[in-house]
Amino acid sequence: MRKMSDGVEAALHSALVLTAVPDGKVLTGRSLATLHGVSESYLLKHLRALAAAGVIEAVPGPRGGYRLAREPGQITLLDIVEAIDGTEPAFHCREIRRRGPGKARDPCVYTSDCFIKTRMLAAEQAWRAALRAQSLADLVADGERLIDPGNKAAVAGFIADEQR
Amino acid sequence: MRKMSDGVEAALHSALVLTAVPDGKVLTGRSLATLHGVSESYLLKHLRALAAAGVIEAVPGPRGGYRLAREPGQITLLDIVEAIDGTEPAFHCREIRRRGPGKARDPCVYTSDCFIKTRMLAAEQAWRAALRAQSLADLVADGERLIDPGNKAAVAGFIADEQR
Ligand code: FES
Ligand code: FES
């Protein structure tokens, strides 16, 4: 499969961190960048994409920052992937069936998609369905179980210090 | 999803055409390029990738050309996609969990994959499984049902003239 944007990893981790920010509080892009050891400008680009897609909200002003736009269970992994990487299909049909000596003289032959395209897009839908079936709430549950207690405490301390 | 190589479409259509070439016969890269209205050099690149992956066979010599390496039912859409586009996962984990103030001091914390990576790769496996569940024999069956009779006859005539 073609590589997706590097930003997907940072976006998923940032969204997971935002699940731990208390109601009414926000984290700045700078805090999220520091926490993930990435540059602020790099992360801001992806945070803006998440905000444009309605996954997170940008609270403006001097006490502003980012928070989740809805409950973790209502934000799927597909929402985050598509916010960063777009919704275009990976398979690209250039209608090569319409070229060469085998092509139809009657254009009405081509009113439906090529069956090869249909099968390729159906396979992509399996991937999207698998991402849509998983939410930030699943990542929270994984984290409870799998993040090392020392790490968890360090991240919780960082959020407590940095939230505003 | 990130766009896959344009060559996947040409490779799938070429492999489908090769299912119609009788046993003991081949089609040249030039014939396949003409049939699909693409340049020979463009298609040869992808035919070589299909041959390298063991999907088709290159028969050398003056009467040489390409034929399928195995029965259509034994060649999956995944075989063809991976021949052209590779087998690398689309999701790219740069281990950002190991950076920033939340990172563990104990490297043994990181002996298993990040749970975000695990979930992203599992979703890609759903796409691969969907491609693996479909073979060239399915495309042949689609073609029987869906290709316009006039087109079918034109392609059959072209193959009859060009096979060697
Ligand atoms: S014409 Fe594009 S996949 Fe068949
Ligand atoms: S560290 Fe790469 S996905 Fe979590």
Coordinates of C-alpha atoms and ligand atoms in Angstrom, one line a residue:
Chain A
M1 CA 0.0 0.0 0.0
R2 CA 1.2 3.5 -0.6
K3 CA 2.5 5.2 2.5
M4 CA 0.1 7.5 4.2
S5 CA 1.2 10.9 5.6
D6 CA 3.5 10.8 8.6
G7 CA 1.1 13.1 10.2
V8 CA -1.4 10.4 10.8
E9 CA 0.7 9.0 13.7
A10 CA 1.1 12.4 15.3
A11 CA -2.6 13.1 14.8
L12 CA -3.7 9.8 16.4
H13 CA -1.3 10.3 19.4
S14 CA -2.4 13.9 19.8
A15 CA -6.1 13.1 19.8
L16 CA -5.5 10.3 22.3
V17 CA -3.7 12.8 24.6
L18 CA -6.7 15.3 24.3
T19 CA -9.0 12.6 25.7
A20 CA -7.2 13.1 29.0
V21 CA -7.7 16.9 29.2
P22 CA -10.5 17.7 31.6
D23 CA -13.7 19.4 30.4
G24 CA -13.4 23.1 30.0
K25 CA -9.6 22.9 29.5
V26 CA -7.4 22.9 26.4
L27 CA -3.8 22.1 25.5
T28 CA -1.9 24.3 23.1
G29 CA -0.3 23.1 19.9
R30 CA 3.1 23.9 21.5
S31 CA 2.3 21.6 24.5
L32 CA 1.2 18.8 22.3
A33 CA 4.3 19.2 20.1
T34 CA 6.6 19.2 23.2
L35 CA 4.8 16.1 24.6
H36 CA 5.4 14.2 21.3
G37 CA 8.9 15.5 20.6
V38 CA 7.9 17.0 17.2
S39 CA 8.2 20.5 15.9
E40 CA 5.3 22.9 16.7
S41 CA 4.9 24.0 13.0
Y42 CA 4.7 20.3 11.9
L43 CA 2.1 19.5 14.5
L44 CA 0.1 22.7 14.0
K45 CA -0.5 21.8 10.4
H46 CA -2.0 18.5 11.4
L47 CA -4.0 19.9 14.3
R48 CA -5.5 22.4 11.9
A49 CA -6.5 19.6 9.6
L50 CA -8.1 17.8 12.5
A51 CA -10.0 21.0 13.5
A52 CA -11.1 21.5 9.9
A53 CA -12.5 18.0 9.9
G54 CA -14.4 18.6 13.1
V55 CA -12.4 16.1 15.1
I56 CA -10.9 18.7 17.5
E57 CA -11.8 22.3 18.3
A58 CA -9.6 25.3 18.3
V59 CA -10.4 27.6 21.2
P60 CA -9.2 31.1 20.2
G61 CA -7.7 33.7 22.5
P62 CA -4.9 34.1 25.0
R63 CA -6.2 31.1 27.0
G64 CA -6.9 29.1 23.8
G65 CA -5.8 25.8 22.6
Y66 CA -7.2 22.5 21.4
R67 CA -9.8 20.1 22.8
L68 CA -11.7 17.2 21.3
A69 CA -14.9 18.3 19.4
R70 CA -16.9 15.3 20.7
E71 CA -16.7 12.2 23.0
P72 CA -13.8 9.8 22.3
G73 CA -16.4 7.1 21.4
Q74 CA -17.7 9.3 18.7
I75 CA -14.4 9.9 17.0
T76 CA -13.3 7.0 14.8
L77 CA -9.8 6.2 13.6
L78 CA -11.2 6.8 10.1
D79 CA -12.2 10.3 11.1
I80 CA -8.6 11.0 12.0
V81 CA -7.0 9.3 9.1
E82 CA -9.3 11.1 6.6
A83 CA -8.7 14.4 8.3
I84 CA -5.0 14.1 7.6
D85 CA -4.8 12.0 4.5
G86 CA -8.0 12.9 2.7
T87 CA -10.9 10.8 1.5
E88 CA -9.8 10.0 -2.1
P89 CA -9.6 6.3 -3.0
A90 CA -6.1 4.8 -3.3
F91 CA -7.0 3.0 -6.5
H92 CA -6.9 5.2 -9.5
C93 CA -8.9 4.2 -12.6
R94 CA -8.0 6.2 -15.7
E95 CA -10.6 4.3 -17.8
I96 CA -8.1 2.5 -19.8
R97 CA -10.9 0.2 -21.0
R98 CA -11.9 3.0 -23.3
R99 CA -8.7 3.0 -25.2
G100 CA -7.1 0.8 -27.8
P101 CA -8.7 -1.5 -30.4
G102 CA -11.0 -3.2 -27.8
K103 CA -12.8 0.0 -26.9
A104 CA -16.6 0.3 -27.6
R105 CA -17.9 2.6 -30.4
D106 CA -21.0 3.1 -28.3
P107 CA -20.3 5.3 -25.3
C108 CA -23.4 4.0 -23.5
V109 CA -21.4 0.8 -22.9
Y110 CA -19.5 2.7 -20.2
T111 CA -22.4 4.0 -18.1
S112 CA -21.3 1.8 -15.1
D113 CA -17.9 1.5 -13.5
C114 CA -15.4 -1.0 -14.8
F115 CA -15.7 -4.2 -12.8
I116 CA -12.0 -4.0 -11.9
K117 CA -12.5 -0.6 -10.4
T118 CA -15.6 -1.8 -8.5
R119 CA -13.6 -4.7 -6.9
M120 CA -10.6 -2.5 -6.0
L121 CA -12.8 0.1 -4.4
A122 CA -14.8 -2.5 -2.5
A123 CA -11.5 -3.8 -1.0
E124 CA -10.7 -0.2 0.1
Q125 CA -14.0 -0.1 1.8
A126 CA -13.0 -3.1 3.9
W127 CA -10.1 -1.0 5.2
R128 CA -12.3 2.0 5.9
A129 CA -14.8 -0.1 7.7
A130 CA -12.1 -1.5 9.9
L131 CA -10.9 2.0 10.8
R132 CA -14.5 3.2 11.3
A133 CA -15.2 0.3 13.7
Q134 CA -12.5 1.6 16.1
S135 CA -12.7 4.8 18.1
L136 CA -10.6 7.0 20.3
A137 CA -12.4 5.2 23.2
D138 CA -10.7 2.0 22.1
L139 CA -7.3 3.7 22.2
V140 CA -8.1 5.0 25.7
A141 CA -8.9 1.4 26.8
D142 CA -5.7 0.1 25.2
G143 CA -3.8 2.8 27.0
E144 CA -5.3 1.9 30.3
R145 CA -4.1 -1.6 29.8
L146 CA -0.8 -1.2 28.0
I147 CA 0.9 2.1 28.8
D148 CA 3.5 1.7 31.4
P149 CA 2.5 3.2 34.8
G150 CA 5.6 5.4 34.9
N151 CA 4.8 6.8 31.4
K152 CA 1.2 7.3 32.3
A153 CA 2.1 9.3 35.3
A154 CA 4.6 11.4 33.4
V155 CA 2.0 12.2 30.7
A156 CA -0.7 13.0 33.3
G157 CA 1.7 15.3 35.1
F158 CA 2.6 17.1 31.9
I159 CA -1.1 17.6 31.0
A160 CA -1.9 18.8 34.5
D161 CA 0.9 21.4 34.2
E162 CA 0.2 22.5 30.7
Q163 CA -3.6 22.6 30.5
R164 CA -5.2 25.9 30.5
Chain B
M1 CA -5.9 6.6 1.4
R2 CA -2.7 7.5 -0.5
K3 CA -2.9 7.0 -4.2
M4 CA -1.5 3.7 -5.4
S5 CA 0.6 3.5 -8.6
D6 CA -1.3 4.1 -11.8
G7 CA 0.3 0.9 -13.0
V8 CA -2.0 -1.2 -10.9
E9 CA -4.9 -0.5 -13.3
A10 CA -2.8 -1.4 -16.3
A11 CA -1.4 -4.5 -14.6
L12 CA -4.9 -5.8 -13.6
H13 CA -6.2 -5.2 -17.1
S14 CA -3.2 -6.9 -18.7
A15 CA -3.4 -9.9 -16.4
L16 CA -7.1 -10.2 -17.3
V17 CA -6.3 -10.2 -21.0
L18 CA -3.6 -12.9 -20.5
T19 CA -6.3 -15.2 -19.1
A20 CA -7.7 -15.3 -22.7
V21 CA -4.5 -16.4 -24.3
P22 CA -4.5 -20.1 -25.2
D23 CA -2.1 -22.5 -23.5
G24 CA 1.3 -22.5 -25.2
K25 CA 0.8 -19.0 -26.6
V26 CA 2.0 -15.6 -25.4
L27 CA 1.3 -11.9 -26.1
T28 CA 4.1 -9.4 -26.4
G29 CA 4.4 -6.3 -24.2
R30 CA 3.8 -4.3 -27.4
S31 CA 0.5 -6.1 -28.1
L32 CA -0.7 -5.6 -24.5
A33 CA 0.3 -1.9 -24.7
T34 CA -1.5 -1.4 -28.0
L35 CA -4.6 -3.1 -26.7
H36 CA -4.7 -0.8 -23.6
G37 CA -3.7 2.3 -25.4
V38 CA -0.7 2.9 -23.2
S39 CA 3.0 3.3 -24.1
E40 CA 5.0 0.1 -24.5
S41 CA 7.8 1.4 -22.1
Y42 CA 5.3 2.3 -19.4
L43 CA 3.6 -1.1 -19.6
L44 CA 6.9 -3.1 -19.8
K45 CA 7.9 -1.7 -16.5
H46 CA 4.8 -3.1 -14.9
L47 CA 4.9 -6.4 -16.8
R48 CA 8.4 -6.9 -15.5
A49 CA 7.2 -6.2 -12.0
L50 CA 4.5 -8.8 -12.5
A51 CA 7.0 -11.3 -13.8
A52 CA 9.4 -10.6 -10.9
A53 CA 6.6 -11.3 -8.5
G54 CA 5.8 -14.6 -10.3
V55 CA 2.3 -13.5 -11.5
I56 CA 3.2 -13.8 -15.2
E57 CA 6.1 -15.4 -17.0
A58 CA 8.3 -13.9 -19.6
V59 CA 9.0 -16.3 -22.4
P60 CA 12.3 -15.3 -24.0
G61 CA 13.3 -15.4 -27.7
P62 CA 12.0 -14.2 -31.0
R63 CA 8.6 -15.9 -30.4
G64 CA 8.6 -14.7 -26.8
G65 CA 6.1 -12.7 -24.8
Y66 CA 4.1 -12.9 -21.7
R67 CA 1.7 -15.5 -20.3
L68 CA 0.2 -16.1 -16.8
A69 CA 2.4 -18.0 -14.5
R70 CA -0.5 -20.0 -13.0
E71 CA -4.2 -20.6 -13.2
P72 CA -6.4 -17.4 -12.9
G73 CA -8.0 -18.8 -9.8
Q74 CA -4.5 -19.0 -8.2
I75 CA -3.7 -15.3 -8.9
T76 CA -5.3 -12.9 -6.4
L77 CA -5.8 -9.2 -6.8
L78 CA -3.4 -8.8 -3.8
D79 CA -0.7 -10.6 -5.8
I80 CA -1.1 -8.1 -8.6
V81 CA -1.3 -5.0 -6.4
E82 CA 1.7 -6.0 -4.3
A83 CA 3.7 -6.8 -7.4
I84 CA 3.3 -3.2 -8.6
D85 CA 3.0 -1.3 -5.4
G86 CA 5.0 -3.3 -2.9
T87 CA 4.2 -4.9 0.4
E88 CA 5.1 -2.1 2.8
P89 CA 2.3 -1.0 5.2
A90 CA 0.7 2.3 4.4
F91 CA 0.8 3.4 8.1
H92 CA 4.2 4.7 9.1
C93 CA 5.1 4.5 12.8
R94 CA 8.1 6.6 13.7
E95 CA 7.9 5.6 17.4
I96 CA 6.9 9.0 18.5
R97 CA 5.8 7.4 21.8
R98 CA 9.6 7.3 22.6
R99 CA 10.0 11.0 22.5
G100 CA 9.1 14.0 24.7
P101 CA 8.6 14.1 28.4
G102 CA 6.2 11.1 28.5
K103 CA 8.8 8.7 27.2
A104 CA 10.0 5.8 29.4
R105 CA 13.4 5.7 31.0
D106 CA 13.3 1.9 30.8
P107 CA 13.7 0.8 27.1
C108 CA 12.1 -2.6 28.0
V109 CA 8.7 -0.8 28.1
Y110 CA 8.9 -0.7 24.3
T111 CA 9.3 -4.4 23.5
S112 CA 5.9 -4.6 21.8
D113 CA 4.4 -2.4 19.1
C114 CA 2.5 0.7 20.1
F115 CA -1.2 -0.2 20.3
I116 CA -2.0 2.6 17.8
K117 CA 0.3 1.0 15.3
T118 CA -1.3 -2.4 16.0
R119 CA -4.8 -1.1 15.3
M120 CA -3.7 0.7 12.1
L121 CA -1.9 -2.3 10.7
A122 CA -4.9 -4.5 11.5
A123 CA -7.1 -2.2 9.5
E124 CA -4.8 -2.6 6.5
Q125 CA -4.9 -6.3 6.9
A126 CA -8.7 -6.1 6.3
W127 CA -7.9 -4.4 2.9
R128 CA -5.3 -7.0 2.0
A129 CA -7.7 -9.8 3.0
A130 CA -10.4 -8.4 0.7
L131 CA -7.9 -8.3 -2.2
R132 CA -6.7 -11.8 -1.4
A133 CA -10.2 -13.1 -1.4
Q134 CA -10.6 -12.1 -5.1
S135 CA -8.8 -13.7 -8.0
L136 CA -8.3 -13.2 -11.7
A137 CA -11.0 -15.9 -12.1
D138 CA -13.5 -13.5 -10.5
L139 CA -12.5 -10.9 -13.1
V140 CA -13.0 -13.4 -15.8
A141 CA -16.5 -14.2 -14.5
D142 CA -17.3 -10.5 -14.3
G143 CA -16.1 -10.0 -17.8
E144 CA -18.3 -12.8 -19.1
R145 CA -21.2 -11.1 -17.6
L146 CA -20.4 -7.4 -18.0
I147 CA -18.2 -6.7 -21.0
D148 CA -20.2 -5.6 -24.0
P149 CA -20.4 -8.4 -26.7
G150 CA -18.9 -6.0 -29.3
N151 CA -16.0 -5.2 -27.1
K152 CA -15.5 -8.8 -26.2
A153 CA -15.3 -9.8 -29.9
A154 CA -12.9 -7.0 -30.7
V155 CA -10.5 -8.0 -27.9
A156 CA -10.8 -11.7 -28.9
G157 CA -10.0 -10.8 -32.5
F158 CA -7.0 -8.8 -31.4
I159 CA -5.7 -11.6 -29.2
A160 CA -6.2 -14.1 -32.0
D161 CA -4.2 -11.9 -34.4
E162 CA -1.4 -11.0 -32.0
Q163 CA -0.8 -14.2 -30.0
R164 CA 2.4 -16.1 -30.9
Ligands
FES1 S1 -11.0 0.9 -16.8 FE1 -10.1 1.6 -14.9 S2 -10.1 -0.2 -13.7 FE2 -10.9 -0.9 -15.6
FES2 S1 4.5 5.2 18.5 FE1 4.0 5.0 16.4 S2 1.9 4.6 16.4 FE2 2.3 5.0 18.4

